[in-house]
mmCIF file of C-alpha atoms and ligand atoms in Angstrom:
data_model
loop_
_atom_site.group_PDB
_atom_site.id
_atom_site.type_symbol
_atom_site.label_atom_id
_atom_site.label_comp_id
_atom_site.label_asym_id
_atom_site.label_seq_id
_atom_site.Cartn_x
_atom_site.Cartn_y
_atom_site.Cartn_z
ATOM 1 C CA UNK C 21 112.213 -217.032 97.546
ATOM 2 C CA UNK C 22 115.798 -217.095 97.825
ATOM 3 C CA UNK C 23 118.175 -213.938 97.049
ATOM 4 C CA UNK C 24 118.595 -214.977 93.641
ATOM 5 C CA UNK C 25 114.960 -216.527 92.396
ATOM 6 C CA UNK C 26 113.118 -214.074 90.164
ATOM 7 C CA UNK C 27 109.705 -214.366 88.512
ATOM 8 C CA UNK C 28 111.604 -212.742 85.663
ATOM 9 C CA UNK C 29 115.289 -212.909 84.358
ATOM 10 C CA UNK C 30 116.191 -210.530 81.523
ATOM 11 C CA UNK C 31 119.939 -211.456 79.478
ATOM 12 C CA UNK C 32 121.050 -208.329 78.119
ATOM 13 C CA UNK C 33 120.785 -204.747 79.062
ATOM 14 C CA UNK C 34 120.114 -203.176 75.609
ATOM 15 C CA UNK C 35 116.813 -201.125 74.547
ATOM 16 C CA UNK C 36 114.919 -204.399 74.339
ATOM 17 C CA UNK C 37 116.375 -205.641 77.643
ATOM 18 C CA UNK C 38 115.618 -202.165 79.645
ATOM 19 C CA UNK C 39 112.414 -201.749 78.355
ATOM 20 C CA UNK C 40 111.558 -205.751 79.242
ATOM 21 C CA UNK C 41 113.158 -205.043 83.028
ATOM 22 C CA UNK C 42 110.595 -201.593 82.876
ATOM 23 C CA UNK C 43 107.379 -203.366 82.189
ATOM 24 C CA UNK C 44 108.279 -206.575 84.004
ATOM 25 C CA UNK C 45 109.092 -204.659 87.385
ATOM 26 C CA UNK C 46 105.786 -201.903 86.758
ATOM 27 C CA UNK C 47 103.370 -205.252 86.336
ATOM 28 C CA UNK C 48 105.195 -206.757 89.923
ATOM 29 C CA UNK C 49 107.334 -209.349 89.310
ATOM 30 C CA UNK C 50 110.477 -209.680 91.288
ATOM 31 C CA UNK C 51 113.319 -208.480 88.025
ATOM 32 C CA UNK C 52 116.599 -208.577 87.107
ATOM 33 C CA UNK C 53 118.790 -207.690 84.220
ATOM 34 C CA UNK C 54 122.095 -208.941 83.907
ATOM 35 C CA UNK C 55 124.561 -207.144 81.578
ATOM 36 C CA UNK C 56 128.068 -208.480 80.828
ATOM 37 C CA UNK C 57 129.174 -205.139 79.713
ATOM 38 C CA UNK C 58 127.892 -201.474 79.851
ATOM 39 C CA UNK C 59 124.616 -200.872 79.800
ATOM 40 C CA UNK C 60 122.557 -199.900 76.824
ATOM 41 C CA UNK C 61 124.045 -202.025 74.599
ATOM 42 C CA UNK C 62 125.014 -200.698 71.094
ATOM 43 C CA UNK C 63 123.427 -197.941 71.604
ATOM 44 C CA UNK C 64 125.343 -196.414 74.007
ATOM 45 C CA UNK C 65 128.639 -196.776 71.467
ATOM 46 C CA UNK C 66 126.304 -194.458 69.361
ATOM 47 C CA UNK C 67 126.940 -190.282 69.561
ATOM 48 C CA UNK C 68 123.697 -189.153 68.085
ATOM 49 C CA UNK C 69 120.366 -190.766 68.478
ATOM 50 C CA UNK C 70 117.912 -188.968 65.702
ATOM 51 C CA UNK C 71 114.453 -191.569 65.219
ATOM 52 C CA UNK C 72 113.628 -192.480 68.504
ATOM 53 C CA UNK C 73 110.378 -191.343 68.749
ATOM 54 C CA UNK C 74 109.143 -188.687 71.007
ATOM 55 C CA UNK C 75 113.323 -187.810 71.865
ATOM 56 C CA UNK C 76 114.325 -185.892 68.784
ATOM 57 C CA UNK C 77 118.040 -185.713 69.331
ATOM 58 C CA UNK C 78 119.690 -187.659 72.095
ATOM 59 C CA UNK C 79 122.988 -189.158 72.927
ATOM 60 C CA UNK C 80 122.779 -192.921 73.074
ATOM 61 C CA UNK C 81 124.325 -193.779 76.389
ATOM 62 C CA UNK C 82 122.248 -190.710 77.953
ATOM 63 C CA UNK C 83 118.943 -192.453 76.246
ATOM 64 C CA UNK C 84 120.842 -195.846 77.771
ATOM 65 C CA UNK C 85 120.918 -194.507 80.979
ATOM 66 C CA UNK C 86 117.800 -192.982 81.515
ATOM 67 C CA UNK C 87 116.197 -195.901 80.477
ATOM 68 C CA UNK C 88 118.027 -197.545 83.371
ATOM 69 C CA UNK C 89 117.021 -195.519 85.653
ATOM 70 C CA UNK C 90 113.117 -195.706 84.895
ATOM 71 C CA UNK C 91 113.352 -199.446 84.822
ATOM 72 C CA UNK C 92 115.237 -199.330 88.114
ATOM 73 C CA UNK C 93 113.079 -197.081 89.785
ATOM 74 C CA UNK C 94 109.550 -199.903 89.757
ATOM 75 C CA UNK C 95 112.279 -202.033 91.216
ATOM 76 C CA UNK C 96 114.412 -204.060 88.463
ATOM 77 C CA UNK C 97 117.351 -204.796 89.989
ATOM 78 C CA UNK C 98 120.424 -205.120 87.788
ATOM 79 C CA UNK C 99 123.581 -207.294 87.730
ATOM 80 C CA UNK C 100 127.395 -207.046 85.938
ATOM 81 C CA UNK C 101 127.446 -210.892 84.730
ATOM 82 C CA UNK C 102 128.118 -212.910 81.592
ATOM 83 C CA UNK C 103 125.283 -215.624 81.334
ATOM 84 C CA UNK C 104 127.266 -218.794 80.249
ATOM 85 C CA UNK C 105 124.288 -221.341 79.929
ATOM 86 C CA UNK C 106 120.681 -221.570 80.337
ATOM 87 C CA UNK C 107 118.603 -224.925 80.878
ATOM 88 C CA UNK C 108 115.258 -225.665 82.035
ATOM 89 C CA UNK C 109 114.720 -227.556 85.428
ATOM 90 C CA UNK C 110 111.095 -228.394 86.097
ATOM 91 C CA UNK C 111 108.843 -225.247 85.063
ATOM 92 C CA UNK C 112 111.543 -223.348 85.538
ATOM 93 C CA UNK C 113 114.657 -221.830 83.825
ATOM 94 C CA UNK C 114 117.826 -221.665 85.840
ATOM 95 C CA UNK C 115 120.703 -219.193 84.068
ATOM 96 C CA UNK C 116 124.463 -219.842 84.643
ATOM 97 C CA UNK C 117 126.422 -216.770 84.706
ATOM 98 C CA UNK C 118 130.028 -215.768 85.850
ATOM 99 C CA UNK C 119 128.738 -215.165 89.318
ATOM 100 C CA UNK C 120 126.709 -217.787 89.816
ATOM 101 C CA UNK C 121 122.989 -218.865 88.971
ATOM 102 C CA UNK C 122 120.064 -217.158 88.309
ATOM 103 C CA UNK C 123 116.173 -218.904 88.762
ATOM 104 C CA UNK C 124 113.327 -217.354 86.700
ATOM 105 C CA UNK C 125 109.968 -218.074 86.138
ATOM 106 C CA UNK C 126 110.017 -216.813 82.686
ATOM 107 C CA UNK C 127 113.077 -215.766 80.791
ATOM 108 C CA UNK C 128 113.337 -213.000 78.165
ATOM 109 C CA UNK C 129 116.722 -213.273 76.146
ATOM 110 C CA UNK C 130 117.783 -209.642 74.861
ATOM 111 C CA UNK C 131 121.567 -210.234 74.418
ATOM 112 C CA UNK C 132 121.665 -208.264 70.848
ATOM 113 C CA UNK C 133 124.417 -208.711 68.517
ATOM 114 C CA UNK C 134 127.945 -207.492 68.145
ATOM 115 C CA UNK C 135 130.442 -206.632 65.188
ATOM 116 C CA UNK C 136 131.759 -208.965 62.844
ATOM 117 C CA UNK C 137 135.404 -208.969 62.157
ATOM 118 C CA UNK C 138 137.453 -208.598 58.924
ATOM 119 C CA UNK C 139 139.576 -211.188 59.731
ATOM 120 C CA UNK C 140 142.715 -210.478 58.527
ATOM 121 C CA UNK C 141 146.290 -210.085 59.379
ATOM 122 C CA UNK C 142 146.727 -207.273 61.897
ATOM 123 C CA UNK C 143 143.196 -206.844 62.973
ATOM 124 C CA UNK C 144 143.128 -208.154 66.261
ATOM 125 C CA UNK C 145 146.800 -207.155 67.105
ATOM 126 C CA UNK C 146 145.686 -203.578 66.087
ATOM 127 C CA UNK C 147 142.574 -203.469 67.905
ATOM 128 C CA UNK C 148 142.892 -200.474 70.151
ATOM 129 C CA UNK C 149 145.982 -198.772 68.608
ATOM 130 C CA UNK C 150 143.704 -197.863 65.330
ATOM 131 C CA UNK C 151 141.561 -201.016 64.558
ATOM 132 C CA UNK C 152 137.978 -199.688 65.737
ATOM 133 C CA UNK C 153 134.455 -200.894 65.652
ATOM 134 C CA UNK C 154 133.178 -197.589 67.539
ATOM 135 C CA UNK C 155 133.804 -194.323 65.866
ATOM 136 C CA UNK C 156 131.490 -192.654 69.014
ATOM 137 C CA UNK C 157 134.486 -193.852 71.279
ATOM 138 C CA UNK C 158 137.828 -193.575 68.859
ATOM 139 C CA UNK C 159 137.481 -190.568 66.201
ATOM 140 C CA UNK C 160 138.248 -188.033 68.551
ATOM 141 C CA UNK C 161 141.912 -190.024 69.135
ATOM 142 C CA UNK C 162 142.506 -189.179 65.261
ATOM 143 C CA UNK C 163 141.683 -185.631 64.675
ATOM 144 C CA UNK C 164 143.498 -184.305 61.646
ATOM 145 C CA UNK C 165 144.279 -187.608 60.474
ATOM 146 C CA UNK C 166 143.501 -189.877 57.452
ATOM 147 C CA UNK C 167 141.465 -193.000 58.575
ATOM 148 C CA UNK C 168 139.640 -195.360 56.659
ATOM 149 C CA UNK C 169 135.825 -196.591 57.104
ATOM 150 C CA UNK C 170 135.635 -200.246 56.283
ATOM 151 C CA UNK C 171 131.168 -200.757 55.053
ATOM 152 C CA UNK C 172 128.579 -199.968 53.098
ATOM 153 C CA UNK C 173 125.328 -200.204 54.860
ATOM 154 C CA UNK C 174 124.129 -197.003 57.728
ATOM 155 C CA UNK C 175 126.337 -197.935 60.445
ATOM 156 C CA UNK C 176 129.256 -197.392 58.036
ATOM 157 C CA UNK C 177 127.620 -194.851 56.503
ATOM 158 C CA UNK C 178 126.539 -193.282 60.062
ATOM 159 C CA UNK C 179 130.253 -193.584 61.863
ATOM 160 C CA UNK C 180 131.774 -192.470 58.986
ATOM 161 C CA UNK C 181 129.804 -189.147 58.974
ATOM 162 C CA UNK C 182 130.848 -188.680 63.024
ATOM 163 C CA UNK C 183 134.326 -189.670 62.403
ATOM 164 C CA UNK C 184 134.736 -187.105 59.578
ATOM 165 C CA UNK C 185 133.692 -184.158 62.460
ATOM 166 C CA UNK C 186 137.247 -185.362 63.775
ATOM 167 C CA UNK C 187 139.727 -186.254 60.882
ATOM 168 C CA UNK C 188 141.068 -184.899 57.739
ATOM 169 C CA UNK C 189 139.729 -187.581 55.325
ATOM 170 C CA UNK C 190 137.741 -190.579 56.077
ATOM 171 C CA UNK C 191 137.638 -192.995 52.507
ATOM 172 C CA UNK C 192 134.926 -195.559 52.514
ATOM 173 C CA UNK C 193 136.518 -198.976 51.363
ATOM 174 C CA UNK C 194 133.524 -201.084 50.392
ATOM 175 C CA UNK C 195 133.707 -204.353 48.034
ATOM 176 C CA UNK C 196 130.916 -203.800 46.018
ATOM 177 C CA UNK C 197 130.736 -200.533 43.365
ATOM 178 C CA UNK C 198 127.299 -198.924 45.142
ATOM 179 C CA UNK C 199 126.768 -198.941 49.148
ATOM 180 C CA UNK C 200 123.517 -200.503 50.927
ATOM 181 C CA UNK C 201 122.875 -197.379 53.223
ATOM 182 C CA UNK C 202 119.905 -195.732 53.163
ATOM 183 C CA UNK C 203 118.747 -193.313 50.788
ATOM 184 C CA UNK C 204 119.365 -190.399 53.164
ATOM 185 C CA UNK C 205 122.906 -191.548 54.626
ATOM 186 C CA UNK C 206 124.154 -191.842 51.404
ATOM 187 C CA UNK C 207 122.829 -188.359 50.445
ATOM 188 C CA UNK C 208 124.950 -187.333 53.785
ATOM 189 C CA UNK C 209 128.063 -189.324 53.439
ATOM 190 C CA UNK C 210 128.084 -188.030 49.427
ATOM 191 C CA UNK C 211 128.068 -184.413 50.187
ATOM 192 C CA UNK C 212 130.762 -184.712 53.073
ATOM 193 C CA UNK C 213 133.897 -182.590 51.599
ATOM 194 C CA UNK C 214 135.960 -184.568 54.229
ATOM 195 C CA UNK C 215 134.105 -188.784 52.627
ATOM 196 C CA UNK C 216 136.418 -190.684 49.858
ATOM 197 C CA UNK C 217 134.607 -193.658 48.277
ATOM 198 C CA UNK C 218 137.069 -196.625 47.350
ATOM 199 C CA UNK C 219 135.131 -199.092 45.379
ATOM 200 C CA UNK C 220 135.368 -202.549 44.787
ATOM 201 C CA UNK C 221 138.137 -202.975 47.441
ATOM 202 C CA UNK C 222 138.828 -205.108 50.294
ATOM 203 C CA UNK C 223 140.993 -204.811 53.091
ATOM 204 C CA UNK C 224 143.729 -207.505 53.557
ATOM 205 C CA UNK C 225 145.778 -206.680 55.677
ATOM 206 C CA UNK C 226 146.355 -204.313 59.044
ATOM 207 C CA UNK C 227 149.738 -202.660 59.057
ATOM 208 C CA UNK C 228 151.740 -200.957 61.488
ATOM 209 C CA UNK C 229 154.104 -202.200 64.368
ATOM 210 C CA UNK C 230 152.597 -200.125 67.452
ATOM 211 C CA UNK C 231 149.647 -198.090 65.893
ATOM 212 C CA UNK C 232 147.946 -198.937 62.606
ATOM 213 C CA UNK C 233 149.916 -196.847 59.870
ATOM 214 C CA UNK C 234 148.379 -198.376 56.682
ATOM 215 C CA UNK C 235 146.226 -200.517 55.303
ATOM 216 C CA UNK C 236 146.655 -203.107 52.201
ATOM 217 C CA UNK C 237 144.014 -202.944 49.720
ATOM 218 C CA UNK C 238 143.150 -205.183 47.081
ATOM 219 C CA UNK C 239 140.286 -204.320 43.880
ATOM 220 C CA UNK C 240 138.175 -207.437 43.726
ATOM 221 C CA UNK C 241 137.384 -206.156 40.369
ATOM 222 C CA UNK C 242 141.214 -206.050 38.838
ATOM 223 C CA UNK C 243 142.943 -207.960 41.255
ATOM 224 C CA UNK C 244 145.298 -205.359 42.169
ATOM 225 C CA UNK C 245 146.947 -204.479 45.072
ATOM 226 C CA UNK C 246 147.931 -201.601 47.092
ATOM 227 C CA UNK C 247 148.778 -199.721 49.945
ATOM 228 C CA UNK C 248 147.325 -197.303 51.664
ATOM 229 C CA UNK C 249 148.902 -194.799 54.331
ATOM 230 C CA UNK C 250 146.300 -193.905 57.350
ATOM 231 C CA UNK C 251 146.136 -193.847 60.945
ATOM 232 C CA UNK C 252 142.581 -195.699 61.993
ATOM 233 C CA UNK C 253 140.396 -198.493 60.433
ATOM 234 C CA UNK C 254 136.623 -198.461 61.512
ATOM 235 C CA UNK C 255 135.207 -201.695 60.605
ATOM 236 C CA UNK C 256 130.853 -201.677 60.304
ATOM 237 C CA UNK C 257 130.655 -204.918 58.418
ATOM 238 C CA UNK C 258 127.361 -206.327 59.894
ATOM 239 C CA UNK C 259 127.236 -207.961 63.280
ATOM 240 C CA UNK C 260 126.419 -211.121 64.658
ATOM 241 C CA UNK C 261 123.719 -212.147 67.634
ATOM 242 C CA UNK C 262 124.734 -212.725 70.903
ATOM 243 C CA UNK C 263 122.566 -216.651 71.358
ATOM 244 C CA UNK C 264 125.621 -218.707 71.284
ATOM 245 C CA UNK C 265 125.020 -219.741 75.357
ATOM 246 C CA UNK C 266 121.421 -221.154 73.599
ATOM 247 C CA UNK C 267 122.951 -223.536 70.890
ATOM 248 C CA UNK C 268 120.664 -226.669 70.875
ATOM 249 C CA UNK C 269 117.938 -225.066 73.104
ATOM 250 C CA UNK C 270 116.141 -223.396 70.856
ATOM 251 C CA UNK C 271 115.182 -223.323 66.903
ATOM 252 C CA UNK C 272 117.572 -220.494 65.056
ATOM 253 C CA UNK C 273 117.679 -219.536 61.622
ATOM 254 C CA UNK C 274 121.265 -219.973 59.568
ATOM 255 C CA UNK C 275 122.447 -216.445 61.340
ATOM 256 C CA UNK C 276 121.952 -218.113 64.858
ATOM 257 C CA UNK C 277 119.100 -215.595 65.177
ATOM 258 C CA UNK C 278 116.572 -217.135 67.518
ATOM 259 C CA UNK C 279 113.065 -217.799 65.820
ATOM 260 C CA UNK C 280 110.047 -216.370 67.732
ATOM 261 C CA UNK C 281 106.341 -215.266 67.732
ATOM 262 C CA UNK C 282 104.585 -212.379 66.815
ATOM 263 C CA UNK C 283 104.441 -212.788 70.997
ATOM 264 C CA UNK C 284 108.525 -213.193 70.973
ATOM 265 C CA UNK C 285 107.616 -216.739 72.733
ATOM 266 C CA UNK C 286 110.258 -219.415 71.427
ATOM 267 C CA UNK C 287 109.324 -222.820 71.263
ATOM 268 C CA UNK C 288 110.034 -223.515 74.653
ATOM 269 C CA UNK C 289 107.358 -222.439 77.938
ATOM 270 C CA UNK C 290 108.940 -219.327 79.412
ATOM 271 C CA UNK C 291 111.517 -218.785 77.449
ATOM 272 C CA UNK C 292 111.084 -215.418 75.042
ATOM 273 C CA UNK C 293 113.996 -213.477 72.306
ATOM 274 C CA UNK C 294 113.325 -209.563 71.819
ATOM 275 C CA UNK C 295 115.363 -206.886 69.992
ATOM 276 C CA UNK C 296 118.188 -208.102 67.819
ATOM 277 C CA UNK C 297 119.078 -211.439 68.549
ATOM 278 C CA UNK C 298 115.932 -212.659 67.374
ATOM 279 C CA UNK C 299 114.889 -213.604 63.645
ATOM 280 C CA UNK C 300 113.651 -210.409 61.781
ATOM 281 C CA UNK C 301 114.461 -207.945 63.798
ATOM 282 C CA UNK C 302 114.481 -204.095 62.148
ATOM 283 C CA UNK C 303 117.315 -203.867 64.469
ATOM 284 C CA UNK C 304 116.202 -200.259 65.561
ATOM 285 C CA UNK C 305 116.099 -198.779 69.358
ATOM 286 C CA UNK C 306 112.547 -198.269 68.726
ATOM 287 C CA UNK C 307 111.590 -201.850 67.685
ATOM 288 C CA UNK C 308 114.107 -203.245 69.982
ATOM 289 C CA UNK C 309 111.633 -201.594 72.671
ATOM 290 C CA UNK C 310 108.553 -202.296 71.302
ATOM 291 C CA UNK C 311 109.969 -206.141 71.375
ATOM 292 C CA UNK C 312 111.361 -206.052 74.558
ATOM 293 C CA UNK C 313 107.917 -205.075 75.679
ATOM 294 C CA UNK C 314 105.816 -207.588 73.461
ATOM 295 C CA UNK C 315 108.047 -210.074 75.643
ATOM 296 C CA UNK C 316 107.474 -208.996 79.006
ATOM 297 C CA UNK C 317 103.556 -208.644 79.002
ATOM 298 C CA UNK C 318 104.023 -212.097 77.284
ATOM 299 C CA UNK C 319 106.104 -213.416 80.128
ATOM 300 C CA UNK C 320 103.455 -211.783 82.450
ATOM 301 C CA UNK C 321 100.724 -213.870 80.964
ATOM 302 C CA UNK C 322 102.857 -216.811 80.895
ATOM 303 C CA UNK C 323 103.617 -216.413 84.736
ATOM 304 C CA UNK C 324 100.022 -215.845 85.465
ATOM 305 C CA UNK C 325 99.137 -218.874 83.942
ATOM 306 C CA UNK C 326 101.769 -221.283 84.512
ATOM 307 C CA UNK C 327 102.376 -220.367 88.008
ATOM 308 C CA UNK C 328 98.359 -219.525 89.313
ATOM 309 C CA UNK C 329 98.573 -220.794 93.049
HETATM 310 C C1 FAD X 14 126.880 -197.673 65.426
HETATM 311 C C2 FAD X 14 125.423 -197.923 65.597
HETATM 312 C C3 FAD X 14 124.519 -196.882 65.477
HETATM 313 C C4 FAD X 14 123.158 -197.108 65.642
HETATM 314 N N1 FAD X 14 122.300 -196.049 65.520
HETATM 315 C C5 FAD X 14 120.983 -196.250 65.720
HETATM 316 C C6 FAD X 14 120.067 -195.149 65.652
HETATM 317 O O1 FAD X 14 120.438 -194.001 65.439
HETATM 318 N N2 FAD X 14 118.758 -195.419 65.840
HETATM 319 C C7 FAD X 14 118.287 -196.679 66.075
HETATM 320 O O2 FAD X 14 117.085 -196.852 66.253
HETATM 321 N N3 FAD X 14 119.144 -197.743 66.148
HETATM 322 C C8 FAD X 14 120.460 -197.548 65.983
HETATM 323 N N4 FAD X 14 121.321 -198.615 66.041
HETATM 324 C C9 FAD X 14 120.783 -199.970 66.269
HETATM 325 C C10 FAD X 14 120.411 -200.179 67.733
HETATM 326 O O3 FAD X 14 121.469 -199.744 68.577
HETATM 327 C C11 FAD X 14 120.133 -201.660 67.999
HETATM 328 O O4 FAD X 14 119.090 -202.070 67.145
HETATM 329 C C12 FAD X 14 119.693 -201.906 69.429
HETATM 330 O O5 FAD X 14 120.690 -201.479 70.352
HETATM 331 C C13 FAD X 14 119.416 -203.382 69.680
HETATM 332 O O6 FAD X 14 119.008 -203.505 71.006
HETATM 333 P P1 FAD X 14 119.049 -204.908 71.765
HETATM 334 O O7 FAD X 14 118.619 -204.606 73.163
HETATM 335 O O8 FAD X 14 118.291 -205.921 71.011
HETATM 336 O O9 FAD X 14 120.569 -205.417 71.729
HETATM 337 P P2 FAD X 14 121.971 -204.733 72.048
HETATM 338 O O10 FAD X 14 121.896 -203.265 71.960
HETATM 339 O O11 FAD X 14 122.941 -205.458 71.196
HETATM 340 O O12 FAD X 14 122.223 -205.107 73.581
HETATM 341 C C14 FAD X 14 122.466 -206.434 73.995
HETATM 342 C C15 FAD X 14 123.138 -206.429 75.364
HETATM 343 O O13 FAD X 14 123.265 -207.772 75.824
HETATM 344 C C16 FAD X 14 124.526 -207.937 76.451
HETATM 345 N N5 FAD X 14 124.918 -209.369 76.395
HETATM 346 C C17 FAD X 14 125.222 -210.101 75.289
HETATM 347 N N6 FAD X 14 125.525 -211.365 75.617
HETATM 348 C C18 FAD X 14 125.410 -211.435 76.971
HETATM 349 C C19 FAD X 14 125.617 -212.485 77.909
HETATM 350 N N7 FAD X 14 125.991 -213.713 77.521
HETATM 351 N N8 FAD X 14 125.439 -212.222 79.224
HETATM 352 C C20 FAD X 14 125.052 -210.954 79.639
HETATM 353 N N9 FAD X 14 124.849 -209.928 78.783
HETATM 354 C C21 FAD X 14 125.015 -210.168 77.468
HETATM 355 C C22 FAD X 14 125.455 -207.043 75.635
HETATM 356 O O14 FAD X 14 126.600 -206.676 76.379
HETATM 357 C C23 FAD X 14 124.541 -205.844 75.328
HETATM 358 O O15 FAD X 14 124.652 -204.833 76.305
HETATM 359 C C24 FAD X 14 122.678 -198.411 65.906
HETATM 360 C C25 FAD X 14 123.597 -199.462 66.048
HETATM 361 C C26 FAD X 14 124.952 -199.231 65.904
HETATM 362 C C27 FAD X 14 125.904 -200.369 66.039
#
């Protein structure tokens, strides 16, 4: 074997990735995970982890992190990369990354999905001077401040709960008139002295010249506009997967979510999705896991029988 020919490459060092790396290195294959960013994925952007089973209350980049270190520790070796492309050569799957290629035997994608954007005026430019898509990270730069929370479903529901610890006011601007949380969020955000509710309203624009100082609001309902003096804009308005580098490789639904087995095998020999990237995902740390390690005792097999000398 050469230094960088594994029996198993992993894309993506979220739950499903670090739980693929920990049962692919325990069962002996040669491992490694590469990670284009920090470790843990979206969970470690999260303050308070409450449903993991078996860890009552945790702090997502500890949970990230020690999950690192028990993968590491039967051997998965990890590297900081951004995989670029991935094609098969022979039985084989070679990944392109930033540094360089990767050879696997079998390949288990778990690059997740990130935040989708507003899109408007000001959001980009703003990013980092009060545009935010981590409250975990950013609230604590606004304490005693207004800020808005741009979402209806839990991660809206959930930042905006951590980001009111921190402000004076955080007012939900969602576009429809009743939010998509769960039951129990909703309960939460509701009771919050510190939660507004804006109905029916969009943002359209970003303002401020430095540092975000307002918002402009529009009511889908009457059309009108207005403005809206703050200093911070959390956006949790879905997210997107991460399986653009495996356009044309492999079949995707219409949100570029890769389609797999109940074993997460694609379509293609040695080549398997887990967590959220993949079709039907619950999008959960917990089934992220449980996918991550569908995938690597499927790879296992896979090797065995693909590879048998
Ligand atoms: C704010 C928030 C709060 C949440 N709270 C909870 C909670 O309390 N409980 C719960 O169960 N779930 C929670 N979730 C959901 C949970 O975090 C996700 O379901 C889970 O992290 C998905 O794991 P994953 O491994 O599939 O992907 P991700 O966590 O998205 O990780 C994917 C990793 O792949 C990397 N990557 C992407 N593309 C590439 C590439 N080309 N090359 C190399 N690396 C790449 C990314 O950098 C990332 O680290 C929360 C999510 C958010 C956003």
């Amino acid at each position: 074997m050469t230094e960088r020919e594994y029996d198993i490459v992993i894309i993506g060092g979220g739950p499903a990735g670090l739980a693929a790396g920990l049962y692919a290195a325990r069962g002996m294959h040669r491992t490694v995970l590469l990670e284009k960013g920090v470790v843990g994925g979206q969970i470690s952007l999260t303050e308070l982890v409450e449903n993991y089973p078996g860890v009552p209350t945790v702090n997502g980049f500890d949970l990230a992190q020690t999950m690192l270190k028990q993968s590491e520790s039967y051997g998965m070796e990890t590297e900081y990369v951004e995989v670029t492309g991935v094609e098969q050569v022979g039985k084989k799957w070679v990944v392109h990354t930033s540094e360089g290629d990767f050879v696997a035997k079998a390949l288990i994608v778990t690059s997740g999905a990130e935040y989708n954007k507003l899109g408007v005026p000001g959001e980009e430019r703003l990013t980092g001077k009060g545009v935010s898509y981590c409250a975990t990270c950013d609230a604590a730069f606004f304490r005693d401040m207004d800020v808005a929370v741009v979402g209806g479903g839990d991660a809206a529901m959930d930042e905006g709960l951590f980001t009111s610890r921190y402000v004076s006011k955080a007012t939900v601007i969602h576009r429809r008139d009743e939010l998509r949380a769960s039951r129990i969020l909703q309960d939460r955000a509701f009771a919050n002295p510190k939660m507004e509710f804006m109905w029916n309203t969009v943002v359209e624009e970003v303002l401020g010249e430095d540092q975000v100082t307002a918002v402009k609001l529009r009511n889908v309902v009457t059309g009108e506009t207005s403005e809206m003096p703050l200093s911070a804009v959390f956006i949790f308005i879905g997210q997107h997967p991460n399986s653009g580098y495996l356009e044309g490789l492999v079949e995707m639904d219409a949100g570029k979510h890769v389609i797999v087995d109940e074993w997460m095998r694609t379509g293609k020999p040695g080549l398997f999705a887990a967590g959220d990237v993949r079709q039907n995902s619950a999008r959960q740390v917990a089934t992220s896991v449980g996918d991550g390690v569908t995938a690597a005792i499927a790879a296992d097999h896979y090797i065995t029988d693909t590879f048998r000398e």
